[in-house]
Coordinates of C-alpha atoms and ligand atoms in Angstrom, one line a residue:
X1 CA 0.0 0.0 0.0
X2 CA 1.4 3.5 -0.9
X3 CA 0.7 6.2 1.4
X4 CA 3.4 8.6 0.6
X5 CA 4.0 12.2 -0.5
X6 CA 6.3 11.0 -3.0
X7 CA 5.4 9.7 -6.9
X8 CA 7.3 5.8 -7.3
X9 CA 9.7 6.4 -9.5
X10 CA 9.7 5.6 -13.5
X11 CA 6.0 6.5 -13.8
X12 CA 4.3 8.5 -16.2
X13 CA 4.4 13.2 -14.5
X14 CA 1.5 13.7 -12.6
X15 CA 0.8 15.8 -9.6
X16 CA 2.9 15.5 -6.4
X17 CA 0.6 13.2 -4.2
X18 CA -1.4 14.8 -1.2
X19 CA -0.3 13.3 2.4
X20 CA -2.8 10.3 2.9
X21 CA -5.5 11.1 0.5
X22 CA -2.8 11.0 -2.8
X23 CA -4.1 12.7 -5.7
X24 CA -7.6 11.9 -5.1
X25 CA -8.7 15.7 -5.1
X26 CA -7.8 15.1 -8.9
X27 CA -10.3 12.5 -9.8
X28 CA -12.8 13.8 -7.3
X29 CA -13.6 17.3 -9.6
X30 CA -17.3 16.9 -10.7
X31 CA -16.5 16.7 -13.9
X32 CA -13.6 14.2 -14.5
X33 CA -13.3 14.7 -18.2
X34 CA -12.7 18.4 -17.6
X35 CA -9.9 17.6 -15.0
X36 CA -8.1 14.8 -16.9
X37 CA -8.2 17.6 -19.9
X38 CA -6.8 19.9 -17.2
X39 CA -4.1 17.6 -16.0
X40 CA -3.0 16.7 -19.8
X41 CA -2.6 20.3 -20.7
X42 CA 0.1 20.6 -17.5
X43 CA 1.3 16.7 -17.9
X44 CA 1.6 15.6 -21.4
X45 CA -0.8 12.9 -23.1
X46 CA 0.1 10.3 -20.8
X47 CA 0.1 11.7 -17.3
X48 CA -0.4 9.5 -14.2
X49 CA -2.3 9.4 -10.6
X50 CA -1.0 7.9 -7.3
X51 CA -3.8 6.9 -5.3
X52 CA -4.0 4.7 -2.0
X53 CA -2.8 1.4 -3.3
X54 CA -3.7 2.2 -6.6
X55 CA -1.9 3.6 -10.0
X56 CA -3.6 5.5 -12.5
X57 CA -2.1 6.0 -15.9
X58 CA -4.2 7.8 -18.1
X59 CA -3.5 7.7 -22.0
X60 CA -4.9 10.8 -24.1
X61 CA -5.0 11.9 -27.8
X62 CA -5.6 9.7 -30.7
X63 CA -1.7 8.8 -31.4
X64 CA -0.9 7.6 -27.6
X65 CA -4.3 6.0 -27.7
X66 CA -3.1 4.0 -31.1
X67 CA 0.0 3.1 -29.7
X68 CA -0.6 1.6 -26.9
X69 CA -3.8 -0.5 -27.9
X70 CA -2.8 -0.9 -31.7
X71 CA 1.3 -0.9 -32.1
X72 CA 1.7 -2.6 -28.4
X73 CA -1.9 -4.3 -28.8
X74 CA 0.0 -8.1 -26.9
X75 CA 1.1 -5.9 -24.5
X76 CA -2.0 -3.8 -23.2
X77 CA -4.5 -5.9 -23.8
X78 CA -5.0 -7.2 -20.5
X79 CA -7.3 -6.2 -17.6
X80 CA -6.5 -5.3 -14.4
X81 CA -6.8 -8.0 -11.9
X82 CA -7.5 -5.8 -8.8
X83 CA -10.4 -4.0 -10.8
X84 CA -13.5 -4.2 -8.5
X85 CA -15.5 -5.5 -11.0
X86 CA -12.9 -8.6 -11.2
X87 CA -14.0 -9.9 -7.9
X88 CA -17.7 -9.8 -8.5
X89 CA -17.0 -12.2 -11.7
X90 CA -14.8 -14.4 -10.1
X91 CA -13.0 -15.4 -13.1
X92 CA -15.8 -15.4 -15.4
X93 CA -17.0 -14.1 -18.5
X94 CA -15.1 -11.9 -21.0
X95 CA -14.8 -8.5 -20.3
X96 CA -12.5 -8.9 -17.2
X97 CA -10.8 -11.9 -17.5
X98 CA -7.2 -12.4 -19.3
X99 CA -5.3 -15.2 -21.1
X100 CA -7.3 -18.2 -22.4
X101 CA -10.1 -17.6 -20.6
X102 CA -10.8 -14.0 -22.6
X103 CA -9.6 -15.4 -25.7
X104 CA -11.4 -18.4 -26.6
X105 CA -14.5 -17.0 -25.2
X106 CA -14.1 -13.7 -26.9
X107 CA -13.5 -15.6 -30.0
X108 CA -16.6 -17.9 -29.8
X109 CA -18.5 -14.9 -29.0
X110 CA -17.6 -12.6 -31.8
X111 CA -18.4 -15.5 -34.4
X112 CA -21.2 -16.5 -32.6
X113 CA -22.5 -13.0 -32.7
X114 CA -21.7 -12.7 -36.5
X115 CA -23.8 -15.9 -37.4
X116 CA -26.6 -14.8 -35.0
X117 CA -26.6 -11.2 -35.1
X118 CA -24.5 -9.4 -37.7
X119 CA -24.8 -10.6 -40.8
X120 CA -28.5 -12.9 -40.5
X121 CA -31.1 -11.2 -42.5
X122 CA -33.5 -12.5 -39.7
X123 CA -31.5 -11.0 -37.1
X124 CA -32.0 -7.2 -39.4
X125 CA -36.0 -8.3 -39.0
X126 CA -35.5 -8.7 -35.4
X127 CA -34.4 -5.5 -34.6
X128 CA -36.9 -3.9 -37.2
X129 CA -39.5 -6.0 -34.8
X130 CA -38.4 -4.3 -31.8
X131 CA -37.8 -1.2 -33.0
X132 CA -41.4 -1.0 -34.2
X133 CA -42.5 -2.0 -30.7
X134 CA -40.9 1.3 -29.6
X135 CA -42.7 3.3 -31.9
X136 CA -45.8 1.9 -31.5
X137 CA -45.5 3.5 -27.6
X138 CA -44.3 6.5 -29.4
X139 CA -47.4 6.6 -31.3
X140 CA -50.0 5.8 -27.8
X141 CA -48.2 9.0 -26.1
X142 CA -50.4 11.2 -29.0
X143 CA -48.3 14.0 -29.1
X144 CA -48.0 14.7 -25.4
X145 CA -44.2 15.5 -23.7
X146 CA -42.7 12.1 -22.2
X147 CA -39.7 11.1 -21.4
X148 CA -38.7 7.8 -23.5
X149 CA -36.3 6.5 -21.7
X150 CA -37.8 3.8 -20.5
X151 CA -39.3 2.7 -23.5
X152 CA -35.9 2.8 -25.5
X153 CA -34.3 0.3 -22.6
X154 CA -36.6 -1.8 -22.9
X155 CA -36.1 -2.4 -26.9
X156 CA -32.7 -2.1 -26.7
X157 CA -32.6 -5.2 -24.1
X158 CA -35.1 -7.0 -25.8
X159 CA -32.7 -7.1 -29.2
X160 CA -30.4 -8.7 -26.5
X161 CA -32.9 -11.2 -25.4
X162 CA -33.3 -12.1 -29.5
X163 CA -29.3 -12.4 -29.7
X164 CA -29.0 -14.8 -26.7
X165 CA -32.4 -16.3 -26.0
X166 CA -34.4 -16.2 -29.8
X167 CA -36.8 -13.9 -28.1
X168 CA -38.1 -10.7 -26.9
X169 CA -40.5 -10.0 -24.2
X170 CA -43.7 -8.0 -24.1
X171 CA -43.2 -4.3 -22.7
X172 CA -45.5 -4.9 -20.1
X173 CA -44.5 -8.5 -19.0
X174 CA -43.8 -7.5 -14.6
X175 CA -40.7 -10.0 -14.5
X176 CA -38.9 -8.8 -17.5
X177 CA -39.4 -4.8 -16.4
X178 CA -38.4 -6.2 -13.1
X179 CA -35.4 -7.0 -14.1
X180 CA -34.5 -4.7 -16.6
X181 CA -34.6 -2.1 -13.3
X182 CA -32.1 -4.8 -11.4
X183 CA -29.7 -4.5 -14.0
X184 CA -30.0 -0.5 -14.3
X185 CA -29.6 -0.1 -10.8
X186 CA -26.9 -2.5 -10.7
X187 CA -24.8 -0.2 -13.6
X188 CA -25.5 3.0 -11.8
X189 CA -23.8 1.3 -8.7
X190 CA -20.7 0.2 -10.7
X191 CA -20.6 3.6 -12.4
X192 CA -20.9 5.8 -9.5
X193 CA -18.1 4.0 -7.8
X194 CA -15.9 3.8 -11.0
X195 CA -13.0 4.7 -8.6
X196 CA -13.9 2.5 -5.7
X197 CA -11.5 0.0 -6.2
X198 CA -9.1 2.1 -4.0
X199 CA -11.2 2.1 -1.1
X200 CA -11.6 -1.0 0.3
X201 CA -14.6 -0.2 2.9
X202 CA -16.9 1.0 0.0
X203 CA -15.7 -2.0 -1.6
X204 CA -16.8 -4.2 0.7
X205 CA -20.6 -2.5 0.7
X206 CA -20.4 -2.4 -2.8
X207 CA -19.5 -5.8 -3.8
X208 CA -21.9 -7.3 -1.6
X209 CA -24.8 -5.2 -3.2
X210 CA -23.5 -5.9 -6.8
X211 CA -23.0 -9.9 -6.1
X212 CA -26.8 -9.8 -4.9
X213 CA -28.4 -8.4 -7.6
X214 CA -26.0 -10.2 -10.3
X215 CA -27.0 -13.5 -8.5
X216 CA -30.6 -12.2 -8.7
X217 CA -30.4 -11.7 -11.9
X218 CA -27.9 -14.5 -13.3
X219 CA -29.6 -17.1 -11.2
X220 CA -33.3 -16.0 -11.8
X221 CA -33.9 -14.7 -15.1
X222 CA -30.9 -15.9 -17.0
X223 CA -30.9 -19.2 -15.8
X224 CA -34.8 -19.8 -16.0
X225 CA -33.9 -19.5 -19.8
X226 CA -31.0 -21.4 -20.2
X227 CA -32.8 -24.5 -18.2
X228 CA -35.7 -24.2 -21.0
X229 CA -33.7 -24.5 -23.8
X230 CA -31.6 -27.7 -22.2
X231 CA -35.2 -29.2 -21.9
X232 CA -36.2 -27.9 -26.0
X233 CA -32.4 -28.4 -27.0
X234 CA -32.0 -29.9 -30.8
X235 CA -28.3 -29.7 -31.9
X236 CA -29.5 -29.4 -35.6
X237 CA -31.0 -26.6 -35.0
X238 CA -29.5 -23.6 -33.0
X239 CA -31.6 -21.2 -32.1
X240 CA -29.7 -18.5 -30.5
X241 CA -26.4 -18.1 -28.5
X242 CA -27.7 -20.2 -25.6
X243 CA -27.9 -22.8 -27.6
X244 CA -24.5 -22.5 -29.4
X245 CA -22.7 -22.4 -26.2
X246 CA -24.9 -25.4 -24.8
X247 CA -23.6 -27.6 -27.7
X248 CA -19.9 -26.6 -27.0
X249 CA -20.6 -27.5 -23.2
X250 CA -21.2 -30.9 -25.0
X251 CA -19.0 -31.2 -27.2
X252 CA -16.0 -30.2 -25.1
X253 CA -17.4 -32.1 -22.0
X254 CA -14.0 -33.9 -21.0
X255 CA -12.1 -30.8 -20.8
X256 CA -10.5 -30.0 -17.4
X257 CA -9.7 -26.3 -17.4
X258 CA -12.0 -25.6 -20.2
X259 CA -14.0 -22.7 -19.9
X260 CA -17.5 -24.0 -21.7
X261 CA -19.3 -24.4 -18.6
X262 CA -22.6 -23.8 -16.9
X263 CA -21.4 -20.6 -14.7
X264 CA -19.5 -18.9 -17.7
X265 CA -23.1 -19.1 -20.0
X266 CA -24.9 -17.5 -17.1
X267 CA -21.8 -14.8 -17.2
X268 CA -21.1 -13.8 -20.7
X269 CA -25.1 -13.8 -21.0
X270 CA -25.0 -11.7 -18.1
X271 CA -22.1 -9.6 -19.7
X272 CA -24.1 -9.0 -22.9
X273 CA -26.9 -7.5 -21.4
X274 CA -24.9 -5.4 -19.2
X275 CA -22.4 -4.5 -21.7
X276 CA -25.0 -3.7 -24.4
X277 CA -27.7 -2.0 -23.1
X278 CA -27.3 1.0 -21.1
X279 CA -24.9 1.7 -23.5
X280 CA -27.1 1.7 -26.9
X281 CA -29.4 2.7 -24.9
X282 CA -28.0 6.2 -24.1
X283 CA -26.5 6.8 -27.2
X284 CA -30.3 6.7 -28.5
X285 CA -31.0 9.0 -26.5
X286 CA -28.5 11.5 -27.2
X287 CA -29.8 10.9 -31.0
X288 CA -33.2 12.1 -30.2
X289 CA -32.0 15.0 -28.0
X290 CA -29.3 16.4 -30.4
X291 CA -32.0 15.9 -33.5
X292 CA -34.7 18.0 -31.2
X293 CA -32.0 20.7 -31.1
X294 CA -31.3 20.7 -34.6
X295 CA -34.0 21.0 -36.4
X296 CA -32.6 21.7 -39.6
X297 CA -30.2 18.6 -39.8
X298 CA -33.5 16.4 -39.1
X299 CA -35.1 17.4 -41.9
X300 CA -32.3 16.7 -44.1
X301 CA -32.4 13.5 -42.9
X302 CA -36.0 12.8 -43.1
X303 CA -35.4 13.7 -46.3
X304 CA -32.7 11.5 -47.5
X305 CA -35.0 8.5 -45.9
X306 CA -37.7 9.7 -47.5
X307 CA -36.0 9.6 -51.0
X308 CA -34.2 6.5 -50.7
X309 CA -35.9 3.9 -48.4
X310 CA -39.7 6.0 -48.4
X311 CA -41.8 6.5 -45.5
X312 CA -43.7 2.7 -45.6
X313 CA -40.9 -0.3 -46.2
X314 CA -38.6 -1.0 -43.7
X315 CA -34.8 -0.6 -43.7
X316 CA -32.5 -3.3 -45.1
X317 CA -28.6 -3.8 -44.9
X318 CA -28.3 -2.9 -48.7
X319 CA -30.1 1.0 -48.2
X320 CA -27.0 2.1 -45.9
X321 CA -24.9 3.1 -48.3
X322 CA -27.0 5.1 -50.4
X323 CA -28.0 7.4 -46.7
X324 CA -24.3 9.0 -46.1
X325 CA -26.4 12.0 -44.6
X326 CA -28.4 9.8 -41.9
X327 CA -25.1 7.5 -41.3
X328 CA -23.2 10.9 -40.7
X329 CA -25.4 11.7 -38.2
X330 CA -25.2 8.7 -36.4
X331 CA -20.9 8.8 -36.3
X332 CA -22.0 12.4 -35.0
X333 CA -24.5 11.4 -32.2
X334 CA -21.5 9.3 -31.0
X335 CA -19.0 11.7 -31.4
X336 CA -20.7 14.2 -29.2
X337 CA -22.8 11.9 -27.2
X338 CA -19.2 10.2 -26.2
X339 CA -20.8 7.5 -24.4
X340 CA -17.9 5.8 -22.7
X341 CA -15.9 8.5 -22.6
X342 CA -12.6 6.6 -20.5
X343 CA -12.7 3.4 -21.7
X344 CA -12.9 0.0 -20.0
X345 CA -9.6 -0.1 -17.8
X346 CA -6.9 -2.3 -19.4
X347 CA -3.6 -3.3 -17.9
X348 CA -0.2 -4.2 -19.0
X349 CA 0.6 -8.3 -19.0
X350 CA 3.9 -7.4 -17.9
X351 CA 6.0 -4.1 -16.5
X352 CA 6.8 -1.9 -19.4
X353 CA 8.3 0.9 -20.2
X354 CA 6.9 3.1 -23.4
X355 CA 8.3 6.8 -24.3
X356 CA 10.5 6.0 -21.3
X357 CA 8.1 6.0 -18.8
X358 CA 7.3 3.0 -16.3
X359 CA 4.3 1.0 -16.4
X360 CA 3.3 -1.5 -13.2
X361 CA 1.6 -4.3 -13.6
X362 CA -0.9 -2.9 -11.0
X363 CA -2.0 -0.2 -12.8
X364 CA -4.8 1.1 -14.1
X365 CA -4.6 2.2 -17.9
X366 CA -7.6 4.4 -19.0
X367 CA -7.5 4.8 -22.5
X368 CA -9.2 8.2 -22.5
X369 CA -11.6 8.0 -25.6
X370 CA -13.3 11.7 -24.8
X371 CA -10.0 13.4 -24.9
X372 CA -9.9 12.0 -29.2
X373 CA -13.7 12.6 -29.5
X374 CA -13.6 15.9 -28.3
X375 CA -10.5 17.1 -29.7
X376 CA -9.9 20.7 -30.8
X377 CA -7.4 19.9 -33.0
X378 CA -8.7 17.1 -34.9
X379 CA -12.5 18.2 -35.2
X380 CA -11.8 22.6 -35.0
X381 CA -15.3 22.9 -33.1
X382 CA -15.9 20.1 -31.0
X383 CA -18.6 21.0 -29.0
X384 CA -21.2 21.8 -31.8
X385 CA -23.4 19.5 -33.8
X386 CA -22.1 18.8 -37.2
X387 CA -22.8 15.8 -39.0
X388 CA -21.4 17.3 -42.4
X389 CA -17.7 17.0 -40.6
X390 CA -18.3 13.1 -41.8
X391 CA -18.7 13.8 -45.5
X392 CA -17.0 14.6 -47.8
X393 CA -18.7 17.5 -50.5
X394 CA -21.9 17.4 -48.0
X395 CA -22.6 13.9 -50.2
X396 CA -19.9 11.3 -49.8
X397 CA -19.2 9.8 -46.3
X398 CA -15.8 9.4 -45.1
X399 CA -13.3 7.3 -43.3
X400 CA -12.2 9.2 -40.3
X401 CA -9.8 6.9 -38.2
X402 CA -9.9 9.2 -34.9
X403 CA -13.6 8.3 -34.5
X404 CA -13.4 5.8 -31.9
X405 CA -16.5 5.7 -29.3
X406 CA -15.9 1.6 -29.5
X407 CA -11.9 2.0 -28.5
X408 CA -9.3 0.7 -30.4
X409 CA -7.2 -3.1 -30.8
X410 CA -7.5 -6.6 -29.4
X411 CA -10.2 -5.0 -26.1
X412 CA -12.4 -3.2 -29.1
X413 CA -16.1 -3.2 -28.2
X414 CA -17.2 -6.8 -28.9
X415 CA -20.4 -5.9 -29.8
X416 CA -19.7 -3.2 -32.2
X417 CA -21.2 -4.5 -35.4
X418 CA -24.7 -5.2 -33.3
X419 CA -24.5 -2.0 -32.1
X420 CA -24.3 -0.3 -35.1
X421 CA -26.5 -2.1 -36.8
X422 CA -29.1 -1.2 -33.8
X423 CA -28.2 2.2 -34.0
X424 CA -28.8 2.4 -38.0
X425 CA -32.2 0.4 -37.6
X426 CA -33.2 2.3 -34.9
X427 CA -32.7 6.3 -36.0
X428 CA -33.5 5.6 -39.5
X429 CA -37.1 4.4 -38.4
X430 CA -37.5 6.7 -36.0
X431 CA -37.3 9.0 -38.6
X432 CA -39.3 7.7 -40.9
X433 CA -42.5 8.1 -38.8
X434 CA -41.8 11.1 -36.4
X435 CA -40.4 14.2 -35.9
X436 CA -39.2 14.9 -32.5
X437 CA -39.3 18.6 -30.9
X438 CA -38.8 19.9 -27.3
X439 CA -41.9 21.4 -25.2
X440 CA -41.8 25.0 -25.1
X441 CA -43.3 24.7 -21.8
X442 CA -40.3 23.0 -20.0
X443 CA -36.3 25.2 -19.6
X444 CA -33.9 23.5 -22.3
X445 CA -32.2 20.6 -21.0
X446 CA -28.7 20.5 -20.1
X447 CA -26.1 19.2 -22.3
X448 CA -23.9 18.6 -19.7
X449 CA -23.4 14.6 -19.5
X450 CA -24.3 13.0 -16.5
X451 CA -21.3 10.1 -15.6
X452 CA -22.7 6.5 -14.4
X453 CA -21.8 3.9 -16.0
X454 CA -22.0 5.3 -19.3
X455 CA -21.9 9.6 -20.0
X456 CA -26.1 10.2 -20.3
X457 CA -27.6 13.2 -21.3
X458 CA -30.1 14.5 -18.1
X459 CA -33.6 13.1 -18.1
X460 CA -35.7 14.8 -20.5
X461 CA -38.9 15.0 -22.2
X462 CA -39.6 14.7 -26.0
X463 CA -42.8 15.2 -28.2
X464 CA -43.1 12.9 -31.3
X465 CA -45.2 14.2 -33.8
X466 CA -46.2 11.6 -36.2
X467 CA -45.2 12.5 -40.3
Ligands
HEM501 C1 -16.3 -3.3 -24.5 C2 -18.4 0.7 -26.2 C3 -22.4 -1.8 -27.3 C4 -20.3 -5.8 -25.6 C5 -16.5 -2.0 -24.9 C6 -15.6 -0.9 -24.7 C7 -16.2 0.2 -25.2 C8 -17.5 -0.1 -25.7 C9 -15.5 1.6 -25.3 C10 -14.2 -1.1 -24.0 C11 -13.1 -1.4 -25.0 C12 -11.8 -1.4 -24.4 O1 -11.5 -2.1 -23.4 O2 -10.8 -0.7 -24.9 C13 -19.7 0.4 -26.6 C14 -20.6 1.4 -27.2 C15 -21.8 0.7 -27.5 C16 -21.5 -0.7 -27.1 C17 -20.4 2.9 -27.4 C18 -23.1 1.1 -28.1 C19 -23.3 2.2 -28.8 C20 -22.2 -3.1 -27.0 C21 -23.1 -4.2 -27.3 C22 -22.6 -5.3 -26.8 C23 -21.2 -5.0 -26.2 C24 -24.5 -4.1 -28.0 C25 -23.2 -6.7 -26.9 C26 -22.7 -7.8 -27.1 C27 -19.1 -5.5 -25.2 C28 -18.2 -6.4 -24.5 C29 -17.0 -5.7 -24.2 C30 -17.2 -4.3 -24.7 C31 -18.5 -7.9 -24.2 C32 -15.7 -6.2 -23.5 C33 -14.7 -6.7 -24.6 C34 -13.5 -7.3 -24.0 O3 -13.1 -7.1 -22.8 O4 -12.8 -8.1 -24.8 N1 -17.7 -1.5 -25.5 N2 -20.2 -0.8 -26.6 N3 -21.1 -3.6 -26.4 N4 -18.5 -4.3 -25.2 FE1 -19.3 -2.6 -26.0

């Protein structure tokens, strides 16, 4: 445990640690972005934090970001063992374990998503079913102020359910909203105690409310449908993930260490929902607050839908790249919506040193993703809404590298392609049928992010005026 005054030696500059407290003023600031932007300004882009027991190294700008994850990708990729979230998961699942266990399940999962999820035609209706659902509530609120929220959430989970169970639930249905609410309360926990890992008291509340809920949750709901489709289980034909991962616990049944088994499903099932939710999710909702602000760049969409897809078919893979207008939008809603903005935590396998600074095996590396997103100097006017920054002559979309809202190398966002295929789905329809404007009756909401688990925009309330 390091108490000091003193910074160990070797690490990345940072601020002279505080007696007993460290630099925890630093990452205390309400708004951490705005103090990690602070800190880089007087530090350089990789600057460092010395807190309790705990290292911080945090890795800003597009270029250190790159070479870290990308041009040392074998060595960064791992995650740090003393996160708080790695003793909740015990060694399960994918996005906090290392070594085999993260690779062959990342592996199995990314294909497994691809054959369910990404490229299946029927995986496109799926989320066109869902997606419909959401705008048939839009549609009951008749043109009155709500908040949709809720509404979203529950679509965006149910595309989940289709992923890994071959289903969705009804928006009504008093289990499923029970615990959709677990699992949002559950995030908010982990998010407002992002930093509680060097406290070990809060830890010690924490954890035990996280492991009850996750058991709740992993034991109730996610294993009720695993133990259904054991009993309806026919190996020639896979439904969903459940059942792909059931065939490899078969299959692979004499393997000691192996790490198809019952507990790891219930996970990385688990780990989907938790993973892909809130996080779709809130970037939805930035879309419908940044398009209720712009007016103007709605209606250009609109009418780019209008002219290519029409206001009565539904979507398909093939329309995308003939609407570089509406996909510019949506690399904009992430851009400025910034959803994760620091990352997942990685750690180095090994101690390193990179531009001549030392890096612990105990520390925590925050790729910080806001710090590219929000950058002066690669977007001139990052704070304003500009989907035409993404195209090239106002009509041709293009390829900017520094967009990066799913991170960067071997740790990417697993769930990237769903996601943006959600995302696409999603908007374009949304547009199709409504127009969304702010009541006059109610102050303008704040931009200002709110940080949980993911970077949300405050709650607010929306009318949808059918076209
Ligand atoms: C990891 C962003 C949706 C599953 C991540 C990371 C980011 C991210 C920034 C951390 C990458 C790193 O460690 O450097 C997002 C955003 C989403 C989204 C912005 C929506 C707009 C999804 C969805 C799924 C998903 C729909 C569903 C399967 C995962 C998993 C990981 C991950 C499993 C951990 C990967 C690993 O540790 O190997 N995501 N994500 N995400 N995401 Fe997503």
């Amino acid at each position: 445990v390091y108490w000091g005054t003193r910074r160990p030696p070797g690490l990345p500059p940072g601020p002279i640690p505080l007696p007993m407290v460290g630099n925890i003023p630093s990452l205390l600031a309400k708004d951490t972005i705005a103090a990690f932007a602070r800190l880089r300004d007087e530090y350089g882009d990789i600057f460092s934090l010395v807190i309790g027991n705990g290292i911080l190294v945090v890795v800003n700008g597009y270029d250190a970001i790159k070479e870290m994850l990308v041009q040392n990708g074998d060595l960064f990729s791992e995650r740090p063992q003393n996160l708080g979230y790695t003793k909740v998961t015990k060694g399960l699942g994918i996005i906090s374990t290392n070594g085999v266990k993260w690779k062959e399940q990342r592996r199995f999962a990314l294909s497994t998503l691809r054959d369910f999820g990404m490229g299946r035609v029927q995986m496109f209706d799926r989320i066109t079913h869902e997606c419909q659902k959401c705008l048939n509530n839009f549609t009951e609120q008749n043109g009155r102020a709500f908040d949709p929220d809720q509404v979203i959430g529950v679509s965006v989970c149910n595309v989940i359910c289709n992923v890994v169970f071959g289903k969705g639930y009804a928006h009504d249905d008093p289990e499923f909203l029970n615990y959709l609410q677990m699992m949002h309360s559950d995030a908010t926990k982990v998010g407002n105690t992002a930093f509680m890992h060097f406290f070990p008291i809060l830890q010690f509340f924490v954890h035990r409310a996280l492991m009850k809920t996750d058991d709740a949750i992993r034991r109730g709901f996610i294993a009720t449908q695993v133990r259904e489709h054991q009993q309806t289980f026919d190996e020639n034909n896979l439904r969903d993930f459940v059942d792909v991962f059931l065939k490899q616990m078969d299959e692979r049944e004499s393997e000691e260490m192996g790490t198809f088994h019952y507990e790891n499903l219930l996970q990385i099932v688990g780990e989907f929902f938790f993973a892909g939710t809130e996080t779709t999710t809130t970037t939805l909702r930035w879309a419908i607050l940044f398009l209720a602000l712009h007016p103007e760049q709605q209606t250009v969409v609109q009418e780019e839908i209008d002219r290519v897809i029409g206001r009565d078919r539904k979507p398909t893979a093939n329309d995308r790249k003939s609407l570089p207008l509406t996909e510019a939008t949506i690399l904009e809603v992430q851009r400025l919506g910034d959803v994760v903005p620091l990352s997942v935590p990685h750690a180095v396998a090994e101690e390193t040193v990179i531009n001549g600074y030392r890096i612990p095996t105990n520390a925590f590396v925050i790729p910080n993703l806001s710090s590219v997103l929000n950058s002066k100097e690669l977007w001139g006017n990052p704070e304003v809404f500009r989907p035409a920054r993404f195209l090239d002559n106002e009509t041709k979309l293009l390829k900017v590298d520094a967009h990066i809202p799913f991170s960067l190398g071997k740790r990417n966002c697993l769930g990237e392609s769903l996601a943006r295929m959600e995302l696409y789905i999603f908007i374009t329809m949304m547009l199709q049928s409504f127009t969304f404007s702010l009541p006059d009756t109610e102050p303008p909401p704040c931009l200002q992010g709110v940080m949980g688990i993911t970077r949300m925009p405050h709650p607010y309330n929306i009318i949808a005026t059918k076209r």
